[in-house]
Amino acid sequence: TLVAWHDGVEHYMTSFTYEGNEKNVGWIVPLPAVPDKIQAGGAWTLQRLSIETHPIVLTNGAIFAAAAPSASQAQVLQQVQIEALNITVLRGSGQAVLDWCASNGFVVPTDARAHLLTYAQTSPIFMAAKYDTAAARARGQQSGDGAPVLITMHTAHPWVPLEVLALDGQQVQADLYFLTDGPLYINDAAATLGDSNVGSQLPGAAGFQLAFQERMTPTLYHDLSTDRNMSWVPANSWLTYLSLDAPAAAVTYDLGVTSRGVIRLAPYGTAPMAIGGVAGPTWAPELPLGAPQFVLALMAALVVLGALALGFVYYRRERGLAGVRSPR
């Protein structure tokens, strides 16, 4: 999954895959806002990011059996087809979305029903994606091939649902890529000092690591921005790669980012924009107290003030001596 955020706009791209011989499979995914646009994601973007960061293999998504669509009680906001995926954006209460699932042939397991109801308490927006495996085979796609989907939304800050990946009894393995205006940090202390957190584990999240970070390079920018529907990629950004490899029982949280670029985890069911605060990330060139840049700036200011003070004393002394030598 790729999450890019700049100036209140989030680009969220994930690749839907399936394995096995099911005729139809699908996903229900919570969203923090109504999408402005849903379109095919970059054909090679996620693979190029994989090459850049050497991540683990992605295993992604909660899979449910699905059938042909029909009427529902939930409000259908958008419908779009991306390759072999039929995507519907819904607005409604948790029960209304579950009713829509039942009417449209989605078989939602008991634990997934409870999770959907919990997510709906904080955000009524969901994306339902039905994978038409017959259409996929007609396109030459095989089991395991991905269909990248790019969702553009207006959000106060980045938000990623992670608990939805936790399937009972399975290991959660996920690759998260962020493109942001500045680097990301695992805590406030690191943000204050401007410390690199590469190789560090997120506090309280076993198996969740900030594995890679760099400024956007000219080569990477060229490769990403020339991909399908990816011309929006910012040239002056930071790439951060997070690797999650943990038991499903340990992944009980979702992720947000604060205005200073600090990654925050909160129990799933927390309102999306409450994780990290409501102010959008600015990554302003502020110099927090204690940061090396602040210390250097403070030392420079003290030198200047010291020089001015010495100059003033010297000036007063010279004026005083001149007064002594003045004619009587």
PDB file of N, CA and C in Angstrom, residues 86-158:
ATOM      1  N   ASN A  86     -14.819  -4.636  -9.704  1.00  0.00           N
ATOM      2  CA  ASN A  86     -16.002  -3.784  -9.664  1.00  0.00           C
ATOM      3  C   ASN A  86     -16.061  -3.143  -8.279  1.00  0.00           C
ATOM      4  N   ILE A  87     -15.909  -1.822  -8.229  1.00  0.00           N
ATOM      5  CA  ILE A  87     -15.761  -1.105  -6.964  1.00  0.00           C
ATOM      6  C   ILE A  87     -16.994  -0.264  -6.699  1.00  0.00           C
ATOM      7  N   THR A  88     -17.489  -0.342  -5.456  1.00  0.00           N
ATOM      8  CA  THR A  88     -18.628   0.455  -5.009  1.00  0.00           C
ATOM      9  C   THR A  88     -18.245   1.172  -3.725  1.00  0.00           C
ATOM     10  N   VAL A  89     -18.475   2.482  -3.686  1.00  0.00           N
ATOM     11  CA  VAL A  89     -18.264   3.260  -2.463  1.00  0.00           C
ATOM     12  C   VAL A  89     -19.612   3.465  -1.800  1.00  0.00           C
ATOM     13  N   LEU A  90     -19.684   3.114  -0.514  1.00  0.00           N
ATOM     14  CA  LEU A  90     -20.938   3.136   0.241  1.00  0.00           C
ATOM     15  C   LEU A  90     -20.868   4.118   1.388  1.00  0.00           C
ATOM     16  N   ARG A  91     -22.041   4.665   1.726  1.00  0.00           N
ATOM     17  CA  ARG A  91     -22.187   5.444   2.953  1.00  0.00           C
ATOM     18  C   ARG A  91     -23.377   4.869   3.724  1.00  0.00           C
ATOM     19  N   GLY A  92     -23.151   4.617   5.017  1.00  0.00           N
ATOM     20  CA  GLY A  92     -24.251   4.098   5.814  1.00  0.00           C
ATOM     21  C   GLY A  92     -23.792   3.604   7.164  1.00  0.00           C
ATOM     22  N   SER A  93     -24.742   3.283   8.007  1.00  0.00           N
ATOM     23  CA  SER A  93     -24.423   2.687   9.300  1.00  0.00           C
ATOM     24  C   SER A  93     -23.834   1.306   9.079  1.00  0.00           C
ATOM     25  N   GLY A  94     -23.243   0.760  10.130  1.00  0.00           N
ATOM     26  CA  GLY A  94     -22.679  -0.564  10.005  1.00  0.00           C
ATOM     27  C   GLY A  94     -23.703  -1.589   9.579  1.00  0.00           C
ATOM     28  N   GLN A  95     -24.902  -1.515  10.147  1.00  0.00           N
ATOM     29  CA  GLN A  95     -25.939  -2.479   9.799  1.00  0.00           C
ATOM     30  C   GLN A  95     -26.402  -2.286   8.362  1.00  0.00           C
ATOM     31  N   ALA A  96     -26.483  -1.015   7.924  1.00  0.00           N
ATOM     32  CA  ALA A  96     -26.896  -0.761   6.540  1.00  0.00           C
ATOM     33  C   ALA A  96     -25.886  -1.330   5.552  1.00  0.00           C
ATOM     34  N   VAL A  97     -24.594  -1.208   5.884  1.00  0.00           N
ATOM     35  CA  VAL A  97     -23.563  -1.757   5.012  1.00  0.00           C
ATOM     36  C   VAL A  97     -23.624  -3.285   5.018  1.00  0.00           C
ATOM     37  N   LEU A  98     -23.866  -3.871   6.193  1.00  0.00           N
ATOM     38  CA  LEU A  98     -24.017  -5.320   6.270  1.00  0.00           C
ATOM     39  C   LEU A  98     -25.228  -5.792   5.464  1.00  0.00           C
ATOM     40  N   ASP A  99     -26.306  -5.014   5.516  1.00  0.00           N
ATOM     41  CA  ASP A  99     -27.490  -5.354   4.711  1.00  0.00           C
ATOM     42  C   ASP A  99     -27.153  -5.305   3.225  1.00  0.00           C
ATOM     43  N   TRP A 100     -26.383  -4.278   2.830  1.00  0.00           N
ATOM     44  CA  TRP A 100     -25.962  -4.178   1.439  1.00  0.00           C
ATOM     45  C   TRP A 100     -25.117  -5.392   1.057  1.00  0.00           C
ATOM     46  N   CYS A 101     -24.221  -5.796   1.962  1.00  0.00           N
ATOM     47  CA  CYS A 101     -23.387  -6.966   1.691  1.00  0.00           C
ATOM     48  C   CYS A 101     -24.251  -8.206   1.467  1.00  0.00           C
ATOM     49  N   ALA A 102     -25.248  -8.387   2.336  1.00  0.00           N
ATOM     50  CA  ALA A 102     -26.120  -9.551   2.208  1.00  0.00           C
ATOM     51  C   ALA A 102     -26.894  -9.510   0.896  1.00  0.00           C
ATOM     52  N   SER A 103     -27.375  -8.311   0.517  1.00  0.00           N
ATOM     53  CA  SER A 103     -28.146  -8.174  -0.717  1.00  0.00           C
ATOM     54  C   SER A 103     -27.285  -8.379  -1.952  1.00  0.00           C
ATOM     55  N   ASN A 104     -25.983  -8.135  -1.806  1.00  0.00           N
ATOM     56  CA  ASN A 104     -25.081  -8.244  -2.949  1.00  0.00           C
ATOM     57  C   ASN A 104     -24.223  -9.500  -2.899  1.00  0.00           C
ATOM     58  N   GLY A 105     -24.595 -10.434  -2.034  1.00  0.00           N
ATOM     59  CA  GLY A 105     -23.952 -11.730  -2.042  1.00  0.00           C
ATOM     60  C   GLY A 105     -22.632 -11.814  -1.315  1.00  0.00           C
ATOM     61  N   PHE A 106     -22.224 -10.768  -0.592  1.00  0.00           N
ATOM     62  CA  PHE A 106     -20.994 -10.835   0.185  1.00  0.00           C
ATOM     63  C   PHE A 106     -21.241 -11.668   1.441  1.00  0.00           C
ATOM     64  N   VAL A 107     -20.472 -12.723   1.613  1.00  0.00           N
ATOM     65  CA  VAL A 107     -20.572 -13.559   2.808  1.00  0.00           C
ATOM     66  C   VAL A 107     -19.551 -13.040   3.814  1.00  0.00           C
ATOM     67  N   VAL A 108     -20.013 -12.347   4.849  1.00  0.00           N
ATOM     68  CA  VAL A 108     -19.124 -11.699   5.812  1.00  0.00           C
ATOM     69  C   VAL A 108     -19.028 -12.571   7.061  1.00  0.00           C
ATOM     70  N   PRO A 109     -17.848 -13.073   7.397  1.00  0.00           N
ATOM     71  CA  PRO A 109     -17.688 -13.894   8.599  1.00  0.00           C
ATOM     72  C   PRO A 109     -18.059 -13.120   9.861  1.00  0.00           C
ATOM     73  N   THR A 110     -18.320 -13.862  10.939  1.00  0.00           N
ATOM     74  CA  THR A 110     -18.784 -13.253  12.185  1.00  0.00           C
ATOM     75  C   THR A 110     -17.814 -12.216  12.713  1.00  0.00           C
ATOM     76  N   ASP A 111     -16.509 -12.527  12.759  1.00  0.00           N
ATOM     77  CA  ASP A 111     -15.541 -11.577  13.293  1.00  0.00           C
ATOM     78  C   ASP A 111     -15.442 -10.340  12.416  1.00  0.00           C
ATOM     79  N   ALA A 112     -15.567 -10.527  11.085  1.00  0.00           N
ATOM     80  CA  ALA A 112     -15.521  -9.383  10.179  1.00  0.00           C
ATOM     81  C   ALA A 112     -16.749  -8.490  10.355  1.00  0.00           C
ATOM     82  N   ARG A 113     -17.898  -9.086  10.665  1.00  0.00           N
ATOM     83  CA  ARG A 113     -19.107  -8.295  10.927  1.00  0.00           C
ATOM     84  C   ARG A 113     -18.882  -7.361  12.115  1.00  0.00           C
ATOM     85  N   ALA A 114     -18.303  -7.900  13.184  1.00  0.00           N
ATOM     86  CA  ALA A 114     -18.053  -7.091  14.375  1.00  0.00           C
ATOM     87  C   ALA A 114     -17.095  -5.950  14.067  1.00  0.00           C
ATOM     88  N   HIS A 115     -16.067  -6.224  13.258  1.00  0.00           N
ATOM     89  CA  HIS A 115     -15.099  -5.187  12.918  1.00  0.00           C
ATOM     90  C   HIS A 115     -15.745  -4.112  12.057  1.00  0.00           C
ATOM     91  N   LEU A 116     -16.563  -4.512  11.108  1.00  0.00           N
ATOM     92  CA  LEU A 116     -17.233  -3.552  10.240  1.00  0.00           C
ATOM     93  C   LEU A 116     -18.146  -2.632  11.053  1.00  0.00           C
ATOM     94  N   LEU A 117     -18.867  -3.208  12.013  1.00  0.00           N
ATOM     95  CA  LEU A 117     -19.742  -2.400  12.866  1.00  0.00           C
ATOM     96  C   LEU A 117     -18.930  -1.401  13.688  1.00  0.00           C
ATOM     97  N   THR A 118     -17.747  -1.823  14.156  1.00  0.00           N
ATOM     98  CA  THR A 118     -16.896  -0.927  14.946  1.00  0.00           C
ATOM     99  C   THR A 118     -16.362   0.209  14.090  1.00  0.00           C
ATOM    100  N   TYR A 119     -15.865  -0.099  12.900  1.00  0.00           N
ATOM    101  CA  TYR A 119     -15.356   0.949  12.012  1.00  0.00           C
ATOM    102  C   TYR A 119     -16.465   1.936  11.644  1.00  0.00           C
ATOM    103  N   ALA A 120     -17.668   1.443  11.451  1.00  0.00           N
ATOM    104  CA  ALA A 120     -18.766   2.300  11.020  1.00  0.00           C
ATOM    105  C   ALA A 120     -19.156   3.324  12.078  1.00  0.00           C
ATOM    106  N   GLN A 121     -18.812   3.073  13.331  1.00  0.00           N
ATOM    107  CA  GLN A 121     -19.143   4.018  14.396  1.00  0.00           C
ATOM    108  C   GLN A 121     -18.356   5.320  14.271  1.00  0.00           C
ATOM    109  N   THR A 122     -17.207   5.280  13.572  1.00  0.00           N
ATOM    110  CA  THR A 122     -16.368   6.474  13.463  1.00  0.00           C
ATOM    111  C   THR A 122     -16.286   7.030  12.043  1.00  0.00           C
ATOM    112  N   SER A 123     -16.542   6.182  11.037  1.00  0.00           N
ATOM    113  CA  SER A 123     -16.559   6.665   9.658  1.00  0.00           C
ATOM    114  C   SER A 123     -17.557   5.835   8.872  1.00  0.00           C
ATOM    115  N   PRO A 124     -18.574   6.465   8.272  1.00  0.00           N
ATOM    116  CA  PRO A 124     -19.627   5.707   7.582  1.00  0.00           C
ATOM    117  C   PRO A 124     -19.285   5.366   6.136  1.00  0.00           C
ATOM    118  N   ILE A 125     -18.034   5.569   5.717  1.00  0.00           N
ATOM    119  CA  ILE A 125     -17.643   5.382   4.328  1.00  0.00           C
ATOM    120  C   ILE A 125     -16.888   4.062   4.172  1.00  0.00           C
ATOM    121  N   PHE A 126     -17.326   3.255   3.213  1.00  0.00           N
ATOM    122  CA  PHE A 126     -16.670   1.984   2.939  1.00  0.00           C
ATOM    123  C   PHE A 126     -16.512   1.800   1.437  1.00  0.00           C
ATOM    124  N   MET A 127     -15.492   1.039   1.068  1.00  0.00           N
ATOM    125  CA  MET A 127     -15.300   0.666  -0.327  1.00  0.00           C
ATOM    126  C   MET A 127     -15.431  -0.851  -0.442  1.00  0.00           C
ATOM    127  N   ALA A 128     -16.345  -1.304  -1.280  1.00  0.00           N
ATOM    128  CA  ALA A 128     -16.527  -2.728  -1.539  1.00  0.00           C
ATOM    129  C   ALA A 128     -15.967  -3.032  -2.921  1.00  0.00           C
ATOM    130  N   ALA A 129     -15.051  -3.988  -2.972  1.00  0.00           N
ATOM    131  CA  ALA A 129     -14.416  -4.342  -4.234  1.00  0.00           C
ATOM    132  C   ALA A 129     -14.682  -5.804  -4.542  1.00  0.00           C
ATOM    133  N   LYS A 130     -15.301  -6.071  -5.671  1.00  0.00           N
ATOM    134  CA  LYS A 130     -15.587  -7.436  -6.109  1.00  0.00           C
ATOM    135  C   LYS A 130     -14.641  -7.789  -7.246  1.00  0.00           C
ATOM    136  N   TYR A 131     -13.912  -8.861  -7.065  1.00  0.00           N
ATOM    137  CA  TYR A 131     -12.948  -9.319  -8.062  1.00  0.00           C
ATOM    138  C   TYR A 131     -13.633 -10.365  -8.946  1.00  0.00           C
ATOM    139  N   ASP A 132     -13.841 -10.035 -10.200  1.00  0.00           N
ATOM    140  CA  ASP A 132     -14.439 -10.965 -11.160  1.00  0.00           C
ATOM    141  C   ASP A 132     -13.313 -11.830 -11.721  1.00  0.00           C
ATOM    142  N   THR A 133     -13.157 -13.021 -11.166  1.00  0.00           N
ATOM    143  CA  THR A 133     -12.024 -13.862 -11.556  1.00  0.00           C
ATOM    144  C   THR A 133     -12.127 -14.312 -13.011  1.00  0.00           C
ATOM    145  N   ALA A 134     -13.356 -14.473 -13.534  1.00  0.00           N
ATOM    146  CA  ALA A 134     -13.519 -14.844 -14.943  1.00  0.00           C
ATOM    147  C   ALA A 134     -13.003 -13.725 -15.843  1.00  0.00           C
ATOM    148  N   ALA A 135     -13.343 -12.473 -15.476  1.00  0.00           N
ATOM    149  CA  ALA A 135     -12.852 -11.330 -16.244  1.00  0.00           C
ATOM    150  C   ALA A 135     -11.338 -11.206 -16.122  1.00  0.00           C
ATOM    151  N   ALA A 136     -10.819 -11.532 -14.918  1.00  0.00           N
ATOM    152  CA  ALA A 136      -9.369 -11.473 -14.717  1.00  0.00           C
ATOM    153  C   ALA A 136      -8.661 -12.474 -15.622  1.00  0.00           C
ATOM    154  N   ARG A 137      -9.202 -13.687 -15.700  1.00  0.00           N
ATOM    155  CA  ARG A 137      -8.576 -14.693 -16.559  1.00  0.00           C
ATOM    156  C   ARG A 137      -8.668 -14.285 -18.026  1.00  0.00           C
ATOM    157  N   ALA A 138      -9.785 -13.648 -18.398  1.00  0.00           N
ATOM    158  CA  ALA A 138      -9.938 -13.181 -19.782  1.00  0.00           C
ATOM    159  C   ALA A 138      -8.896 -12.116 -20.123  1.00  0.00           C
ATOM    160  N   ARG A 139      -8.465 -11.376 -19.100  1.00  0.00           N
ATOM    161  CA  ARG A 139      -7.434 -10.356 -19.280  1.00  0.00           C
ATOM    162  C   ARG A 139      -6.026 -10.942 -19.213  1.00  0.00           C
ATOM    163  N   GLY A 140      -5.953 -12.238 -18.953  1.00  0.00           N
ATOM    164  CA  GLY A 140      -4.643 -12.877 -18.833  1.00  0.00           C
ATOM    165  C   GLY A 140      -4.072 -12.822 -17.443  1.00  0.00           C
ATOM    166  N   GLN A 141      -4.884 -12.359 -16.459  1.00  0.00           N
ATOM    167  CA  GLN A 141      -4.423 -12.306 -15.081  1.00  0.00           C
ATOM    168  C   GLN A 141      -4.633 -13.662 -14.416  1.00  0.00           C
ATOM    169  N   GLN A 142      -3.692 -14.020 -13.570  1.00  0.00           N
ATOM    170  CA  GLN A 142      -3.741 -15.282 -12.862  1.00  0.00           C
ATOM    171  C   GLN A 142      -3.923 -15.029 -11.361  1.00  0.00           C
ATOM    172  N   SER A 143      -4.226 -16.109 -10.631  1.00  0.00           N
ATOM    173  CA  SER A 143      -4.302 -16.020  -9.180  1.00  0.00           C
ATOM    174  C   SER A 143      -2.992 -15.456  -8.639  1.00  0.00           C
ATOM    175  N   GLY A 144      -3.096 -14.437  -7.779  1.00  0.00           N
ATOM    176  CA  GLY A 144      -1.912 -13.795  -7.222  1.00  0.00           C
ATOM    177  C   GLY A 144      -1.519 -12.515  -7.926  1.00  0.00           C
ATOM    178  N   ASP A 145      -2.045 -12.281  -9.148  1.00  0.00           N
ATOM    179  CA  ASP A 145      -1.763 -11.023  -9.846  1.00  0.00           C
ATOM    180  C   ASP A 145      -2.540  -9.888  -9.197  1.00  0.00           C
ATOM    181  N   GLY A 146      -1.919  -8.721  -9.093  1.00  0.00           N
ATOM    182  CA  GLY A 146      -2.549  -7.593  -8.429  1.00  0.00           C
ATOM    183  C   GLY A 146      -3.291  -6.682  -9.385  1.00  0.00           C
ATOM    184  N   ALA A 147      -4.315  -6.009  -8.865  1.00  0.00           N
ATOM    185  CA  ALA A 147      -5.032  -4.960  -9.590  1.00  0.00           C
ATOM    186  C   ALA A 147      -4.893  -3.683  -8.770  1.00  0.00           C
ATOM    187  N   PRO A 148      -3.937  -2.815  -9.091  1.00  0.00           N
ATOM    188  CA  PRO A 148      -3.712  -1.613  -8.285  1.00  0.00           C
ATOM    189  C   PRO A 148      -4.830  -0.590  -8.452  1.00  0.00           C
ATOM    190  N   VAL A 149      -5.319  -0.082  -7.335  1.00  0.00           N
ATOM    191  CA  VAL A 149      -6.392   0.915  -7.313  1.00  0.00           C
ATOM    192  C   VAL A 149      -5.881   2.165  -6.611  1.00  0.00           C
ATOM    193  N   LEU A 150      -6.069   3.316  -7.232  1.00  0.00           N
ATOM    194  CA  LEU A 150      -5.629   4.597  -6.680  1.00  0.00           C
ATOM    195  C   LEU A 150      -6.850   5.399  -6.250  1.00  0.00           C
ATOM    196  N   ILE A 151      -6.904   5.744  -4.969  1.00  0.00           N
ATOM    197  CA  ILE A 151      -8.021   6.504  -4.400  1.00  0.00           C
ATOM    198  C   ILE A 151      -7.503   7.874  -3.986  1.00  0.00           C
ATOM    199  N   THR A 152      -8.130   8.927  -4.452  1.00  0.00           N
ATOM    200  CA  THR A 152      -7.757  10.300  -4.089  1.00  0.00           C
ATOM    201  C   THR A 152      -8.827  10.866  -3.171  1.00  0.00           C
ATOM    202  N   MET A 153      -8.411  11.361  -1.989  1.00  0.00           N
ATOM    203  CA  MET A 153      -9.345  11.873  -0.984  1.00  0.00           C
ATOM    204  C   MET A 153      -8.790  13.145  -0.363  1.00  0.00           C
ATOM    205  N   HIS A 154      -9.674  13.960   0.185  1.00  0.00           N
ATOM    206  CA  HIS A 154      -9.270  15.097   1.000  1.00  0.00           C
ATOM    207  C   HIS A 154      -9.316  14.675   2.470  1.00  0.00           C
ATOM    208  N   THR A 155      -8.169  14.675   3.128  1.00  0.00           N
ATOM    209  CA  THR A 155      -8.075  14.298   4.535  1.00  0.00           C
ATOM    210  C   THR A 155      -7.177  15.285   5.264  1.00  0.00           C
ATOM    211  N   ALA A 156      -7.429  15.451   6.572  1.00  0.00           N
ATOM    212  CA  ALA A 156      -6.615  16.368   7.370  1.00  0.00           C
ATOM    213  C   ALA A 156      -5.196  15.846   7.553  1.00  0.00           C
ATOM    214  N   HIS A 157      -5.031  14.551   7.546  1.00  0.00           N
ATOM    215  CA  HIS A 157      -3.709  13.941   7.664  1.00  0.00           C
ATOM    216  C   HIS A 157      -3.805  12.485   7.195  1.00  0.00           C
ATOM    217  N   PRO A 158      -2.675  11.836   6.956  1.00  0.00           N
ATOM    218  CA  PRO A 158      -2.733  10.444   6.499  1.00  0.00           C
ATOM    219  C   PRO A 158      -3.352   9.520   7.542  1.00  0.00           C
TER     220      PRO A 158
END
